């Protein structure tokens, strides 16, 4: 039985910190040394070609304080552009030392992410006596665009999209002055010589320019219009987040029925009026990365945010302004705005002006644009905090393309093309794996084009010719098709290999947790092509001696209608009923029976009984869908993962610790969870009018206990959790706690998403692990 308790802050961990920025030659290592010694933390600090790297061990609470104090007490002449943290297994350090600098390794880490506006630049744009007063492209060495303006390396102005802007005398002087904070700031500019902003109507005609354009955009939002705002990595669609009419208009025009919108607030104080903002989340919001952070909405609170922003959702994705343009706009508005990707649903974010005007003119009432070209698109990153650690949900602005560093070098460059959904690509070069920004689902011509462009971009940017190309096992993924029809022809000397989807999930989590020894992994998601040709998704994977193999799964069931069943949880529930009861199966659940017309019932029964367009699956994601439908939460999804999300929210309203019966069978060495007794118990509870909240919570409890039982059976102490199901906070936290209480060590994602955005990393790390064991 699960006993949910908060993880102790007294746990000893190893914290690995990689810091990029002006942190070398400024006394940063001595500062870290003094801080660690003062806090009685053990480990080391070193300068590397990737920046300053710190490893330090101690209690979890102290490690969080250590991170916070690095940011608040760092040397005044230093600047942190990015700070990536990972909590790893302790190594047993007995003191703290400044290690000798290491200059080896990849130098391609010069490509750093875009950086949110620093306090110094923010002060200038609101200082009436400063020459950059109200200038929306103010930046310095410590902030501003990087990844989205670089055309090629080295990172010099001539190799960026700022090449066409010739610096004036004053900017030139700043650029060449070693004592100025704009020394070698490649995007350096001012109102006299830099980019300018304009306000366009829906046809691209100029309404106003310069600061008047920003004022005009603010006035448009105030009166209820939707404004497309060009930012760092693409366009954002903005409207008044307080207005039901404005938000609904945006949903109607964008054809985005219920998927939550992100909200940009003027300040951290404004966020705290709407949401709970714990210290770690606050630090993330104010960090140079400035991601969207998922926060819990205040309870028993009369919110100013429209209920249409995140329907039936107890959390809100929030962010702060991260460019001078955003700061200027929000200073005029002084209220929160929806800030969602400027795209047509299922297509990449628009980042080129002509494309934005063509695609978004039927959505936006006007366009706030500028003439600094964006070299590559980059969405906003999304993060939530689980068990006192960051959990990346979408990795893009502020984080990409920072690499995952390895202890050994690759003998040859490798290109991995990821999966079909939430796609990223990755390149392995020297001792680093560079994972691209979020690309998205490869389901439209525009997305496929962006996928190909990103591959070409990374090959060119890092000057890499791959000697190996890795793709998913699924023969019909578009990423696989591109490898077979195009990339294998372009790189005739490159070997082509496959890595199974769920193996890649486990490998991606192993990579960021620096694991190379034996693990038992649980790879739970919606869909992945299995080695037996069926649809997997509820898999227990053993890694040992350099290879992966499936040692556990769940009882299979059918997906009537194939892809349609993924969009309609009611079909998954009907399939479960058919598996258990066969004849008159729909009558066992009135809510499911009522969800279908008589015509639909006949078609459904034909598919299930005659096995027509009803592929077999072991998908845990579809199990979530079925429970959601039985509970009456969601019969049809309007966006991917909606049913599981709403089931999680339902479960969050209960604290019950009960567990449904768990039946694990074994066939020829393969463990299999027979879910029949659980579903019979669920139906019994629901027919007895037990609350949906309790049923949902007991379901989550049951899954956590299932993982424990399978892990204990396999007798492997290190347990890896990966796949989209482990973005569920209740499932992940309960599983972590339960494993720890029973002497096992859980590992989960931090810097790389648990969803399919991590597949490309896992594809490469699978190759790395195989080579590691051959040596």
XYZ file of C-alpha atoms in Angstrom:
775
model
C 0.000 0.000 0.000
C 1.222 3.496 -0.853
C 1.895 5.891 2.005
C 2.336 9.338 0.467
C 4.754 11.482 2.444
C 6.931 14.376 1.385
C 10.449 13.356 0.534
C 12.896 14.250 3.275
C 15.156 17.183 2.640
C 17.813 15.323 4.652
C 18.513 12.981 1.733
C 22.148 13.166 0.615
C 22.579 13.819 -3.121
C 25.245 14.830 -5.577
C 24.412 18.060 -7.347
C 26.009 18.680 -10.739
C 25.914 22.292 -11.944
C 27.053 23.512 -15.363
C 27.231 27.291 -15.629
C 27.693 29.231 -18.858
C 28.381 32.957 -19.031
C 30.959 35.436 -17.830
C 32.196 33.057 -15.132
C 35.841 32.484 -16.047
C 38.607 34.843 -15.013
C 36.322 36.697 -12.595
C 37.027 34.847 -9.333
C 34.072 32.515 -9.752
C 35.837 29.298 -8.702
C 37.258 30.791 -5.471
C 33.776 32.134 -4.719
C 32.263 28.661 -5.172
C 35.025 27.148 -3.028
C 34.402 29.554 -0.147
C 30.642 29.038 -0.358
C 30.909 25.236 -0.371
C 33.334 25.190 2.554
C 31.122 27.574 4.533
C 28.120 25.321 3.929
C 30.111 22.165 4.735
C 29.530 20.699 1.283
C 31.981 18.330 -0.393
C 33.003 18.087 -4.042
C 34.862 20.186 -6.594
C 34.712 23.075 -9.072
C 36.553 23.381 -12.379
C 36.802 25.528 -15.491
C 36.115 23.531 -18.647
C 35.603 24.274 -22.318
C 31.866 24.061 -21.576
C 31.936 26.615 -18.743
C 32.239 26.216 -14.974
C 31.308 22.748 -13.750
C 30.550 22.075 -10.069
C 29.890 18.796 -8.320
C 28.872 19.043 -4.693
C 27.341 16.632 -2.190
C 25.164 17.239 0.832
C 21.604 17.281 2.106
C 18.971 18.184 -0.459
C 17.851 21.294 1.427
C 21.435 22.592 1.600
C 21.979 21.925 -2.096
C 18.960 24.039 -3.035
C 20.273 26.796 -0.776
C 23.682 26.447 -2.465
C 22.132 27.019 -5.897
C 20.186 30.030 -4.670
C 23.278 31.575 -3.066
C 25.343 31.099 -6.233
C 22.836 33.309 -8.039
C 22.444 35.890 -5.267
C 26.054 36.158 -4.056
C 28.134 35.584 -7.208
C 31.025 38.000 -7.933
C 29.680 41.354 -9.092
C 31.621 41.259 -12.368
C 30.378 37.756 -13.225
C 27.198 36.921 -15.087
C 25.283 33.651 -15.386
C 23.772 33.094 -18.806
C 22.524 29.580 -18.117
C 22.673 27.249 -15.151
C 21.768 23.595 -15.656
C 21.400 21.398 -12.595
C 21.050 17.640 -12.106
C 20.679 15.658 -8.887
C 22.690 12.434 -9.119
C 23.922 9.563 -6.966
C 26.563 10.643 -4.402
C 30.175 9.562 -4.955
C 31.339 10.044 -1.377
C 33.535 13.155 -1.677
C 35.425 13.922 1.555
C 36.419 17.556 0.972
C 36.047 20.409 -1.482
C 38.679 21.381 -4.028
C 39.315 23.633 -7.010
C 40.295 21.195 -9.726
C 42.713 22.017 -12.500
C 41.054 23.524 -15.545
C 40.311 21.141 -18.409
C 40.514 22.587 -21.892
C 39.755 19.386 -23.765
C 36.387 18.308 -25.080
C 33.985 19.883 -27.498
C 34.276 23.598 -28.154
C 30.913 23.666 -29.931
C 29.291 24.622 -26.619
C 29.934 28.208 -27.746
C 26.368 27.998 -29.082
C 24.447 29.022 -26.000
C 20.723 29.651 -25.581
C 18.939 32.966 -25.726
C 19.089 34.800 -22.392
C 16.310 36.761 -20.675
C 16.798 40.512 -20.196
C 19.259 41.240 -17.389
C 18.531 43.738 -14.564
C 21.037 46.290 -15.933
C 19.429 46.419 -19.374
C 15.962 46.493 -17.837
C 16.970 49.500 -15.755
C 18.266 51.305 -18.881
C 15.106 50.917 -20.950
C 13.047 52.581 -18.208
C 15.586 55.337 -17.461
C 14.453 58.515 -19.199
C 18.045 59.814 -19.201
C 19.540 56.700 -20.841
C 20.166 56.659 -24.586
C 18.398 53.289 -24.779
C 15.265 54.586 -23.059
C 12.238 52.601 -24.312
C 14.417 50.772 -26.856
C 13.012 47.227 -27.362
C 16.289 45.621 -28.523
C 18.529 46.603 -25.644
C 20.981 43.846 -24.736
C 24.511 43.283 -23.458
C 27.034 40.493 -22.962
C 24.836 39.145 -20.165
C 21.529 38.891 -22.002
C 19.732 38.885 -25.306
C 19.475 36.634 -28.361
C 22.097 33.964 -29.076
C 20.878 30.648 -30.486
C 18.116 32.230 -32.577
C 20.423 34.682 -34.393
C 23.570 32.578 -34.991
C 24.104 31.623 -38.623
C 27.453 29.901 -38.174
C 30.386 29.593 -35.798
C 32.408 31.295 -34.490
C 29.862 33.481 -32.739
C 30.823 36.843 -34.249
C 28.468 39.594 -35.373
C 29.189 38.896 -39.034
C 27.928 35.343 -38.511
C 24.596 36.429 -37.017
C 21.400 38.014 -38.293
C 22.737 41.320 -36.882
C 25.265 41.469 -39.715
C 23.218 44.016 -41.683
C 23.069 46.465 -38.752
C 26.227 48.580 -38.670
C 27.002 49.844 -35.171
C 27.077 53.588 -34.563
C 30.116 55.200 -32.972
C 28.868 54.873 -29.414
C 27.877 51.200 -29.816
C 31.194 50.501 -31.534
C 33.055 52.018 -28.588
C 31.116 49.861 -26.113
C 31.731 46.770 -28.208
C 35.517 47.208 -28.146
C 35.878 48.334 -24.510
C 36.965 45.394 -22.277
C 35.628 47.257 -19.233
C 32.166 47.761 -20.733
C 29.478 45.127 -20.169
C 28.768 45.291 -23.917
C 32.309 44.210 -24.748
C 31.897 41.821 -27.699
C 28.121 41.706 -27.243
C 27.331 40.580 -30.793
C 23.691 41.843 -30.906
C 24.705 45.240 -29.450
C 22.512 48.045 -30.790
C 20.716 51.261 -29.923
C 17.857 53.336 -31.378
C 20.239 55.058 -33.818
C 21.748 51.942 -35.419
C 19.747 48.854 -34.450
C 16.520 47.058 -35.320
C 13.194 48.828 -35.099
C 9.660 47.763 -34.348
C 6.493 48.370 -36.366
C 2.788 47.645 -35.994
C 1.131 46.042 -39.022
C -2.509 45.479 -39.793
C -3.735 42.079 -41.024
C -2.576 42.882 -44.553
C 0.946 43.878 -43.562
C 0.416 47.614 -43.947
C 2.275 49.786 -41.432
C 0.055 51.362 -38.772
C 2.828 52.893 -36.659
C 6.519 52.460 -35.840
C 9.056 52.763 -33.012
C 7.626 53.101 -29.492
C 4.264 54.203 -30.921
C 3.944 50.696 -32.383
C 4.252 49.160 -28.912
C 1.690 51.623 -27.562
C -0.628 50.704 -30.436
C -0.230 46.984 -29.709
C -1.062 47.569 -26.033
C -4.141 49.578 -26.975
C -5.266 46.775 -29.297
C -4.981 44.190 -26.512
C -6.825 46.485 -24.088
C -9.768 46.830 -26.469
C -9.978 43.025 -26.892
C -7.898 42.358 -30.007
C -5.451 39.525 -30.588
C -1.914 40.703 -31.359
C 0.845 38.610 -32.933
C 4.107 39.681 -31.290
C 7.471 38.781 -32.810
C 9.853 37.701 -30.061
C 13.190 35.889 -29.821
C 12.351 32.572 -31.450
C 9.086 33.277 -33.189
C 5.686 34.895 -32.890
C 3.453 34.795 -29.815
C -0.284 35.372 -29.979
C -1.384 37.660 -27.148
C -4.735 38.716 -25.744
C -6.167 39.851 -22.420
C -6.051 36.782 -20.123
C -8.852 38.271 -17.978
C -11.350 38.424 -20.833
C -13.621 35.443 -21.524
C -14.542 36.923 -24.894
C -10.926 37.570 -25.870
C -9.697 34.113 -24.875
C -12.639 32.380 -26.543
C -12.030 34.405 -29.715
C -8.435 33.182 -29.725
C -9.573 29.576 -29.227
C -12.108 29.844 -32.041
C -9.674 31.404 -34.484
C -6.795 29.076 -33.616
C -9.054 25.994 -33.518
C -7.669 25.154 -30.096
C -10.690 23.915 -28.238
C -9.487 23.282 -24.684
C -5.695 22.871 -24.517
C -4.364 25.226 -21.809
C -2.790 28.546 -22.743
C 0.300 30.002 -21.087
C 0.000 33.378 -19.374
C 2.593 36.155 -19.202
C 2.401 38.332 -16.077
C 3.917 41.801 -15.621
C 5.790 40.781 -12.435
C 6.397 38.035 -9.909
C 4.118 39.908 -7.490
C 1.272 39.618 -9.977
C 1.840 35.880 -10.310
C 1.693 35.464 -6.522
C -1.787 37.008 -6.558
C -3.013 34.058 -8.638
C -0.761 31.088 -7.889
C 1.306 29.377 -5.240
C 4.958 30.265 -5.959
C 7.366 28.094 -3.934
C 11.021 29.113 -3.791
C 12.311 26.747 -6.495
C 9.585 27.792 -8.920
C 10.265 31.451 -8.158
C 13.946 30.990 -8.912
C 13.060 29.368 -12.260
C 10.733 32.216 -13.236
C 13.437 34.800 -12.461
C 16.284 32.786 -14.021
C 18.125 33.703 -17.242
C 16.194 30.849 -18.921
C 12.820 32.353 -17.873
C 10.721 29.314 -18.853
C 6.996 28.773 -18.563
C 6.519 27.211 -15.118
C 3.487 25.174 -14.105
C 2.098 26.490 -10.825
C -0.828 25.486 -8.651
C -3.650 28.019 -8.736
C -4.568 29.486 -5.342
C -7.503 27.710 -3.742
C -10.643 29.521 -2.585
C -9.516 32.521 -4.572
C -11.458 34.816 -6.852
C -9.187 34.765 -9.872
C -8.841 37.512 -12.437
C -7.767 34.955 -15.043
C -10.483 33.793 -17.419
C -11.626 30.223 -16.806
C -11.242 29.704 -20.556
C -7.442 29.975 -20.296
C -6.983 26.518 -18.711
C -10.414 24.850 -18.427
C -10.872 22.511 -15.434
C -7.152 22.769 -14.719
C -5.858 23.369 -11.176
C -2.517 24.553 -12.571
C -1.503 27.482 -14.716
C 1.497 27.803 -17.039
C 3.004 31.194 -16.214
C 6.003 33.213 -17.343
C 7.524 36.640 -16.992
C 8.587 39.031 -19.767
C 11.946 37.866 -21.133
C 12.742 40.458 -23.814
C 12.824 44.274 -23.635
C 9.908 44.328 -26.076
C 7.837 42.185 -23.693
C 8.805 44.356 -20.726
C 7.776 47.537 -22.531
C 4.465 46.030 -23.631
C 3.644 44.627 -20.190
C 4.572 47.917 -18.494
C 1.826 49.560 -20.548
C -0.748 46.816 -19.939
C -0.170 46.063 -16.254
C -2.326 42.957 -16.480
C -1.702 39.310 -17.508
C -1.986 38.257 -21.139
C -2.318 34.930 -22.879
C 1.006 34.307 -24.636
C 0.730 31.241 -26.855
C 2.779 30.045 -29.804
C 1.962 31.875 -33.007
C 1.049 28.976 -35.248
C -1.763 27.054 -36.839
C -2.570 24.040 -34.663
C -0.154 21.115 -35.244
C 2.270 23.341 -37.167
C 5.581 24.850 -35.960
C 5.703 28.337 -34.497
C 5.945 31.052 -37.184
C 9.249 32.907 -37.117
C 9.515 34.485 -40.570
C 7.486 37.637 -41.188
C 5.931 36.626 -44.506
C 4.956 33.199 -43.167
C 3.469 34.749 -40.024
C 1.403 37.191 -42.052
C 0.191 34.412 -44.338
C -0.599 31.910 -41.573
C -1.802 34.172 -38.783
C -3.729 36.953 -40.553
C -7.010 35.128 -39.845
C -6.103 34.817 -36.145
C -4.379 38.074 -35.217
C -5.966 41.506 -35.573
C -2.554 43.151 -35.889
C 1.156 42.307 -35.836
C 3.913 43.808 -33.683
C 6.975 43.053 -35.813
C 10.625 44.016 -36.073
C 13.370 43.816 -38.673
C 15.893 41.653 -36.794
C 15.679 38.310 -38.626
C 15.245 35.111 -36.635
C 17.612 32.426 -37.932
C 15.816 29.476 -36.335
C 12.556 29.140 -34.449
C 12.531 28.277 -30.767
C 9.403 27.844 -28.646
C 9.129 28.759 -24.976
C 10.350 26.023 -22.636
C 7.943 24.491 -20.088
C 9.023 23.240 -16.648
C 7.342 21.917 -13.525
C 8.892 20.989 -10.168
C 8.489 17.475 -8.779
C 10.187 16.216 -5.635
C 12.192 19.442 -5.321
C 13.677 19.015 -8.805
C 13.011 20.571 -12.182
C 11.124 18.356 -14.619
C 11.389 19.591 -18.193
C 8.173 19.225 -20.208
C 9.281 21.115 -23.313
C 12.935 21.986 -23.874
C 13.550 24.937 -26.138
C 14.261 28.634 -25.410
C 16.788 29.157 -22.638
C 17.964 25.535 -22.624
C 18.551 24.312 -26.190
C 21.061 23.513 -27.550
C 23.111 22.997 -24.371
C 24.632 19.502 -24.525
C 24.570 16.414 -22.383
C 28.237 15.729 -21.549
C 29.670 12.222 -21.395
C 32.695 10.749 -19.684
C 33.935 9.201 -22.932
C 34.241 10.502 -26.465
C 32.414 9.253 -29.518
C 34.762 7.890 -32.164
C 32.539 9.270 -34.914
C 29.630 11.720 -35.214
C 26.122 10.291 -34.870
C 22.799 11.783 -35.960
C 19.580 10.641 -34.243
C 16.247 11.693 -35.719
C 13.919 10.962 -32.780
C 10.329 9.811 -33.070
C 7.082 11.030 -34.611
C 5.538 13.085 -31.801
C 7.163 15.915 -29.839
C 10.155 15.402 -32.088
C 13.705 16.556 -31.483
C 16.892 15.543 -33.260
C 20.307 15.080 -31.696
C 23.938 15.048 -32.799
C 26.751 13.291 -30.956
C 30.161 14.874 -31.420
C 33.311 14.378 -29.361
C 32.164 14.042 -25.708
C 28.780 15.784 -26.100
C 25.248 15.073 -27.285
C 23.517 18.181 -28.623
C 19.720 17.858 -28.483
C 17.780 20.269 -30.666
C 15.033 22.589 -29.603
C 11.493 21.160 -29.574
C 10.321 20.591 -33.156
C 6.854 19.157 -32.556
C 4.642 16.464 -34.056
C 5.646 15.368 -37.555
C 2.089 15.270 -38.840
C 1.989 18.165 -41.291
C 4.052 19.195 -44.297
C 5.194 22.280 -42.395
C 6.393 20.210 -39.428
C 8.248 17.809 -41.686
C 9.917 20.736 -43.415
C 10.997 22.136 -40.042
C 12.347 18.718 -39.061
C 14.519 18.582 -42.189
C 15.620 22.196 -41.749
C 16.704 21.514 -38.161
C 18.793 18.523 -39.256
C 20.529 20.617 -41.911
C 20.919 23.453 -39.418
C 22.639 21.307 -36.795
C 24.886 19.586 -39.323
C 25.978 22.984 -40.598
C 26.193 24.720 -37.216
C 28.401 22.048 -35.667
C 30.178 21.218 -38.933
C 29.358 17.530 -38.571
C 29.051 14.817 -41.202
C 27.363 11.860 -39.493
C 28.996 8.443 -39.752
C 25.927 6.801 -38.231
C 22.238 7.670 -38.445
C 19.787 6.307 -35.856
C 16.013 6.163 -36.216
C 12.996 4.597 -34.525
C 11.940 1.028 -35.226
C 8.525 2.169 -36.517
C 8.610 1.781 -40.328
C 5.948 4.437 -40.957
C 7.293 7.278 -38.813
C 8.098 10.219 -41.071
C 11.462 10.532 -39.318
C 12.206 6.946 -40.397
C 11.059 7.655 -43.942
C 13.356 10.682 -44.216
C 16.314 8.572 -43.102
C 15.595 5.826 -45.618
C 14.702 8.030 -48.587
C 16.908 11.076 -48.081
C 19.553 11.037 -45.361
C 20.916 7.598 -46.247
C 21.345 8.844 -49.828
C 23.020 12.105 -48.764
C 25.393 10.226 -46.427
C 26.137 7.054 -48.368
C 29.057 6.142 -46.132
C 27.012 6.421 -42.949
C 25.656 3.287 -41.324
C 21.944 3.286 -40.491
C 20.574 1.572 -37.406
C 17.391 1.454 -35.329
C 16.681 1.733 -31.601
C 13.343 0.551 -30.248
C 11.168 3.365 -28.920
C 10.908 2.275 -25.279
C 14.551 1.270 -25.084
C 15.346 4.838 -26.164
C 13.101 6.229 -23.412
C 15.031 4.337 -20.730
C 18.379 5.249 -22.298
C 17.514 8.968 -22.340
C 16.826 8.929 -18.600
C 20.016 6.941 -18.017
C 21.987 9.530 -20.005
C 21.023 12.512 -17.892
C 21.457 10.514 -14.681
C 24.931 9.356 -15.810
C 24.041 5.662 -15.526
C 25.949 2.923 -17.323
C 25.350 -0.101 -15.082
C 22.348 -2.435 -14.859
C 18.901 -0.894 -14.355
C 15.289 -1.951 -14.494
C 13.274 0.625 -16.402
C 9.572 1.369 -16.712
C 8.727 2.950 -20.038
C 5.085 4.001 -19.945
C 3.531 6.086 -22.695
C 0.870 6.092 -25.373
C 2.444 4.492 -28.410
C 5.668 2.860 -29.525
C 6.385 0.209 -32.147
C 7.515 -2.980 -30.415
C 10.038 -5.554 -31.555
C 7.121 -7.973 -32.091
C 5.348 -5.559 -34.435
C 2.623 -4.582 -31.954
C 1.966 -1.280 -30.210
C 3.810 -1.146 -26.894
C 3.439 1.411 -24.119
C 3.414 -0.279 -20.703
C 6.838 -1.873 -20.711
C 9.352 -3.051 -18.130
C 12.829 -2.930 -19.685
C 15.992 -4.516 -18.300
C 19.361 -3.039 -19.235
C 22.407 -5.174 -18.532
C 25.710 -5.915 -20.241
C 25.212 -3.233 -22.856
C 21.803 -4.243 -24.182
C 18.116 -3.764 -23.493
C 15.376 -6.366 -23.354
C 11.712 -6.361 -22.442
C 11.094 -8.351 -19.250
C 7.641 -7.103 -18.321
C 4.507 -5.658 -19.875
C 0.756 -5.397 -19.363
C -2.056 -7.555 -20.690
C -2.823 -6.506 -24.237
C -6.146 -5.199 -25.494
C -7.464 -3.833 -28.777
C -7.739 -0.307 -30.121
C -11.019 -0.314 -32.084
C -10.602 2.156 -34.907
C -6.820 2.387 -34.505
C -5.838 6.060 -34.327
C -9.453 7.000 -33.566
C -9.255 5.044 -30.298
C -6.316 7.234 -29.257
C -8.514 10.302 -29.697
C -11.560 8.697 -28.039
C -11.017 7.244 -24.535
C -14.529 5.763 -24.661
C -13.264 3.248 -27.249
C -10.453 2.147 -24.930
C -12.980 1.633 -22.135
C -15.244 -0.340 -24.469
C -12.320 -2.539 -25.500
C -11.503 -3.294 -21.842
C -15.128 -4.276 -21.242
C -15.072 -6.541 -24.303
C -11.871 -8.227 -23.106
C -13.379 -8.971 -19.692
C -17.028 -9.700 -20.446
C -17.218 -10.463 -24.201
C -20.980 -10.623 -24.892
C -23.201 -7.767 -23.696
C -19.990 -6.038 -22.667
C -21.226 -2.443 -22.966
C -24.052 -3.061 -20.497
C -21.465 -3.498 -17.744
C -20.934 0.279 -17.714
C -23.922 2.510 -18.343
C -21.752 5.589 -18.838
C -19.809 3.869 -21.630
C -22.933 2.328 -23.149
C -24.559 5.771 -23.253
C -21.475 7.235 -24.948
C -22.268 5.413 -28.196
C -25.190 5.549 -30.594
C -26.803 2.268 -31.678
C -25.037 2.594 -35.036
C -21.663 3.146 -33.355
C -22.234 0.179 -31.046
C -22.715 -2.163 -34.006
C -19.560 -0.936 -35.727
C -17.577 -1.105 -32.489
C -18.695 -4.663 -31.774
C -17.833 -5.753 -35.306
C -14.328 -4.323 -35.033
C -13.695 -6.000 -31.691
C -15.204 -9.416 -32.448
C -13.840 -9.745 -35.985
C -10.551 -7.946 -35.280
C -11.125 -5.369 -38.031
C -8.996 -2.216 -37.695
C -8.390 -3.093 -34.049
C -4.643 -3.402 -33.472
C -3.392 -4.950 -30.236
C -1.634 -2.743 -27.693
C 0.025 -2.825 -24.285
C -0.201 0.952 -23.893
C -0.358 2.354 -20.359
C -1.455 5.677 -21.823
C -4.592 3.997 -23.144
C -5.213 2.405 -19.727
C -5.320 5.954 -18.325
C -7.786 6.843 -21.095
C -10.049 3.909 -20.229
C -10.170 4.792 -16.520
C -10.864 8.404 -17.439
C -13.833 7.327 -19.549
C -15.207 4.998 -16.856
C -15.047 7.899 -14.396
C -16.944 10.100 -16.839
C -14.038 12.517 -17.092
C -13.409 12.435 -20.824
C -15.028 10.455 -23.671
C -13.164 12.258 -26.446
C -9.867 14.158 -26.351
C -9.570 17.598 -27.879
C -5.766 17.419 -27.475
C -3.191 14.694 -26.881
C -3.072 13.455 -23.291
C -6.159 15.372 -22.150
C -7.952 12.421 -20.554
C -4.897 11.412 -18.499
C -4.302 15.016 -17.404
C -7.867 15.448 -16.182
C -7.750 12.082 -14.407
C -4.634 13.274 -12.562
C -6.456 16.459 -11.520
C -9.382 14.361 -10.289
C -7.037 12.190 -8.210
C -5.411 15.255 -6.666
C -8.647 15.895 -4.762
C -8.268 12.710 -2.715
C -5.755 11.515 -0.126
C -6.988 7.915 0.069
C -4.188 5.304 0.300
C -6.161 2.254 -0.840
C -4.874 0.020 -3.673
C -6.836 -2.125 -6.132
C -5.913 -5.826 -6.506
C -2.727 -6.390 -8.527
C -2.267 -9.580 -10.520
C 1.138 -10.205 -12.111
C 1.556 -13.307 -14.236
C 4.660 -14.750 -15.863
C 4.891 -16.374 -19.278
C 8.251 -17.640 -20.553
C 10.156 -15.201 -18.372
C 8.001 -12.200 -19.308
C 6.065 -10.593 -16.449
C 2.607 -9.370 -17.386
C 0.167 -7.274 -15.385
C -3.359 -8.622 -15.747
C -5.471 -5.533 -15.173
C -8.790 -7.404 -15.165
C -9.248 -7.501 -11.381
C -8.447 -3.786 -11.136
C -11.054 -2.824 -13.715
C -13.648 -5.099 -12.113
C -12.984 -3.294 -8.823
C -13.221 0.114 -10.507
C -16.568 -0.765 -12.090
C -17.838 -2.140 -8.775
C -16.852 1.067 -6.972
C -18.408 3.314 -9.612
C -21.631 1.290 -9.699
C -21.757 1.696 -5.909
C -21.499 5.477 -6.395
C -18.022 5.767 -4.922
C -16.575 9.201 -5.674
C -14.655 9.613 -8.905
C -11.914 11.384 -6.958
C -11.263 8.319 -4.828
C -11.415 5.911 -7.768
C -8.916 8.039 -9.697
C -6.579 8.239 -6.704
C -6.742 4.502 -5.977
C -5.907 3.868 -9.646
C -2.756 5.988 -9.320
C -1.868 4.206 -6.066
C -2.261 0.864 -7.825
C 0.138 1.791 -10.632
C 2.817 2.925 -8.167
C 2.487 -0.390 -6.327
C 2.591 -2.275 -9.634
C 5.965 -0.719 -10.409
C 7.241 -1.641 -6.966
C 6.119 -5.254 -7.268
C 7.659 -5.704 -10.715
C 10.897 -3.987 -9.656
C 11.223 -6.146 -6.539
C 10.603 -9.276 -8.611
C 13.457 -8.381 -10.954
C 15.845 -7.698 -8.038
C 17.616 -4.757 -9.720
C 18.032 -1.888 -7.219
C 18.231 0.968 -9.758
C 14.822 1.814 -11.214
C 14.466 4.189 -14.173
C 11.154 5.933 -14.930
C 10.563 7.337 -18.426
C 7.823 7.971 -20.965
C 4.997 10.483 -21.103
C 3.027 8.870 -18.253
C 5.740 9.999 -15.848
C 4.893 13.651 -16.464
C 1.968 12.861 -14.155
C 2.966 14.382 -10.806
C 0.877 12.033 -8.651
C 2.143 8.875 -10.354
C 5.768 9.990 -10.387
C 5.909 11.257 -6.803
C 4.133 8.234 -5.351
C 6.350 5.851 -7.291
C 9.539 7.638 -6.174
C 8.503 7.597 -2.527
C 7.341 3.980 -2.615
C 10.565 2.763 -4.241
C 12.701 4.684 -1.757
C 10.726 3.350 1.193
C 11.484 -0.168 -0.025
C 15.219 0.260 -0.464
C 15.268 0.865 -4.222
C 16.800 3.869 -5.977
C 14.527 5.657 -8.478
C 15.816 7.798 -11.355
C 13.657 10.194 -13.331
C 14.031 12.999 -15.837
C 15.221 16.501 -15.034
C 16.790 18.397 -17.948
C 15.345 16.296 -20.790
C 11.580 15.655 -21.106
C 10.200 12.231 -20.174
C 8.005 12.396 -23.275
C 9.088 11.651 -26.855
C 11.283 14.763 -26.977
C 13.866 12.606 -25.194
C 13.863 9.832 -27.808
C 16.690 11.326 -29.914
C 18.983 11.504 -26.878
C 18.070 7.932 -25.954
C 18.794 6.696 -29.466
C 22.344 8.010 -29.261
C 22.937 6.964 -25.655
C 21.837 3.415 -26.548
C 24.686 3.327 -29.055
C 27.050 4.784 -26.451
C 26.097 2.106 -23.903
C 26.625 -0.713 -26.384
C 30.100 0.630 -27.252
C 30.863 1.183 -23.557
C 30.362 -2.508 -22.810
C 32.399 -3.613 -25.825
C 35.496 -1.853 -24.498
